[in-house]
Amino acid sequence: MADDRHGADLSPRPQLRIAALLAVLTLLFMPLQAYYLEPAALLKVAPFYVFAAALGGLLLVLTYTALGVRYAQELSPLFALGLTAEMLLYLYLEPYATPTYPAIVANLMTCLLMGTTVLFAWPTWRAILSGSLMVAGFAVVAAILTSRGLPTAPFGLAIGSLVAGVVTVAASARVMDRFRASLAQRQDELAAFSTRLMSVHEEERRRVARELHEELGSSLTAILSYLWLFDRHRPEDVETLQSRAADARRLVAKTIAEMRELSQDLRPSALDDYGLLPSLDSQVKTFTERHGIVATFSAAGVPERLPADIETAVYRITQEALTNVVRHAGARHVRVVLAAVGDEIELEVEDDGVGIVTKPKNGDAGTGLIGIRERVRALGGSVALTSGSGAHLRVRLPVAGKRAMRA
Ligand SMILES: Nc1ncnc2c1ncn2[C@@H]1O[C@H](COP(=O)(O)OP(=O)(O)OP(=O)(O)O)[C@@H](O)[C@H]1O
Ligand SMILES: [Mg+2]
């Protein structure tokens, strides 16, 4: 499964096509060798020619079948080592072709290793294993040829450059491995986030529907009954009339308060009407009243109005950070600070609770912090969450239109 993450998400068909093209080109190139080879040497080449033909054919077939798509990763070493064997055979048969021939073959082998590693997204171990086999094969051929009297120096140099090539490829494969791992982690986070987002959306609708039905619905029904009573049983004396009217007024006031609370939760109107600072101030005050945790809010150098997406982001991030303080921190104080730093807005939420405790990874990991990161990433900002005596969240958001807003 782990290997699946490494590239199986992308169809390997294009890679297979390139590999097949390479094998076929080598195949077409081989008859040219006949001009340079002795008849006896030609005979020796024949089995490899058949092998290369089979390899090219196999790759072409695999390119267009499900088998190739499924086993592309496993088959790619066969392809790379098959072509390496062919190159070593040329080296064995034509050591006198040019004095630099061994170096050319070594370079070709490095290119082949690099190309296959990138094309098939090889993990580091596979690149190292294939590279080592290439070096070993090259060393064997070099040993045979030098034992027959060929000068050692060109082979020594060529092996040196091949080893350097293999090391470079292995290092590159390691870097790509890391990129892939972080990409896979991000993909997982995003998948968890979008699943959670959908369920939160649904939960929110359910909550609103319940509140509309249970709270507002029942209050309105009670008001309706009062009106009905007024209509049907008109009280004789003014006092009863007044008392019933006062009851009805109280119910209307309660309903209005409930409605206001609900609409505040959904989208704080202060954010649209008065801007970020008053909204944050009131959010922090309500937080202290509701949870008994002393929260303070201060702002420095922040313009009255900021772009709407930044205002919403800062408001929601503060909301999530404060919710986390209630749920996880066990804190007594929390400090919310908003400041303008150069062309950026910096939000800090710092509590004096237990700090972030690393939990073992399981399926129930929360998505609040991922949500914060996603919001911030979308706006081109940065997030840092540190933990000492308490948790400290620091978010920076670039404000492109700040000057325009100030003007
Ligand atoms: N202020 C804090 N103090 C201590 N731990 C915290 C604090 N904020 C976050 N954490 C830790 O980080 C974890 C991840 O937080 P996150 O907001 O992503 O998820 P959650 O709050 O568990 O769930 P939800 O998806 O509902 O937000 C928490 O489970 C908690 O362990
Ligand atoms: Mg949370």
PDB file of C-alpha atoms in Angstrom, residues 13 136 232 357:
ATOM      1  CA  ARG A  13       1.140   4.508 -19.266  1.00  0.00           C
ATOM      2  CA  ALA A 136      28.925  -4.667 -10.456  1.00  0.00           C
ATOM      3  CA  ARG A 232     -61.480  34.506  21.654  1.00  0.00           C
ATOM      4  CA  VAL A 357       0.497  17.048  23.763  1.00  0.00           C
TER       5      VAL A 357
END
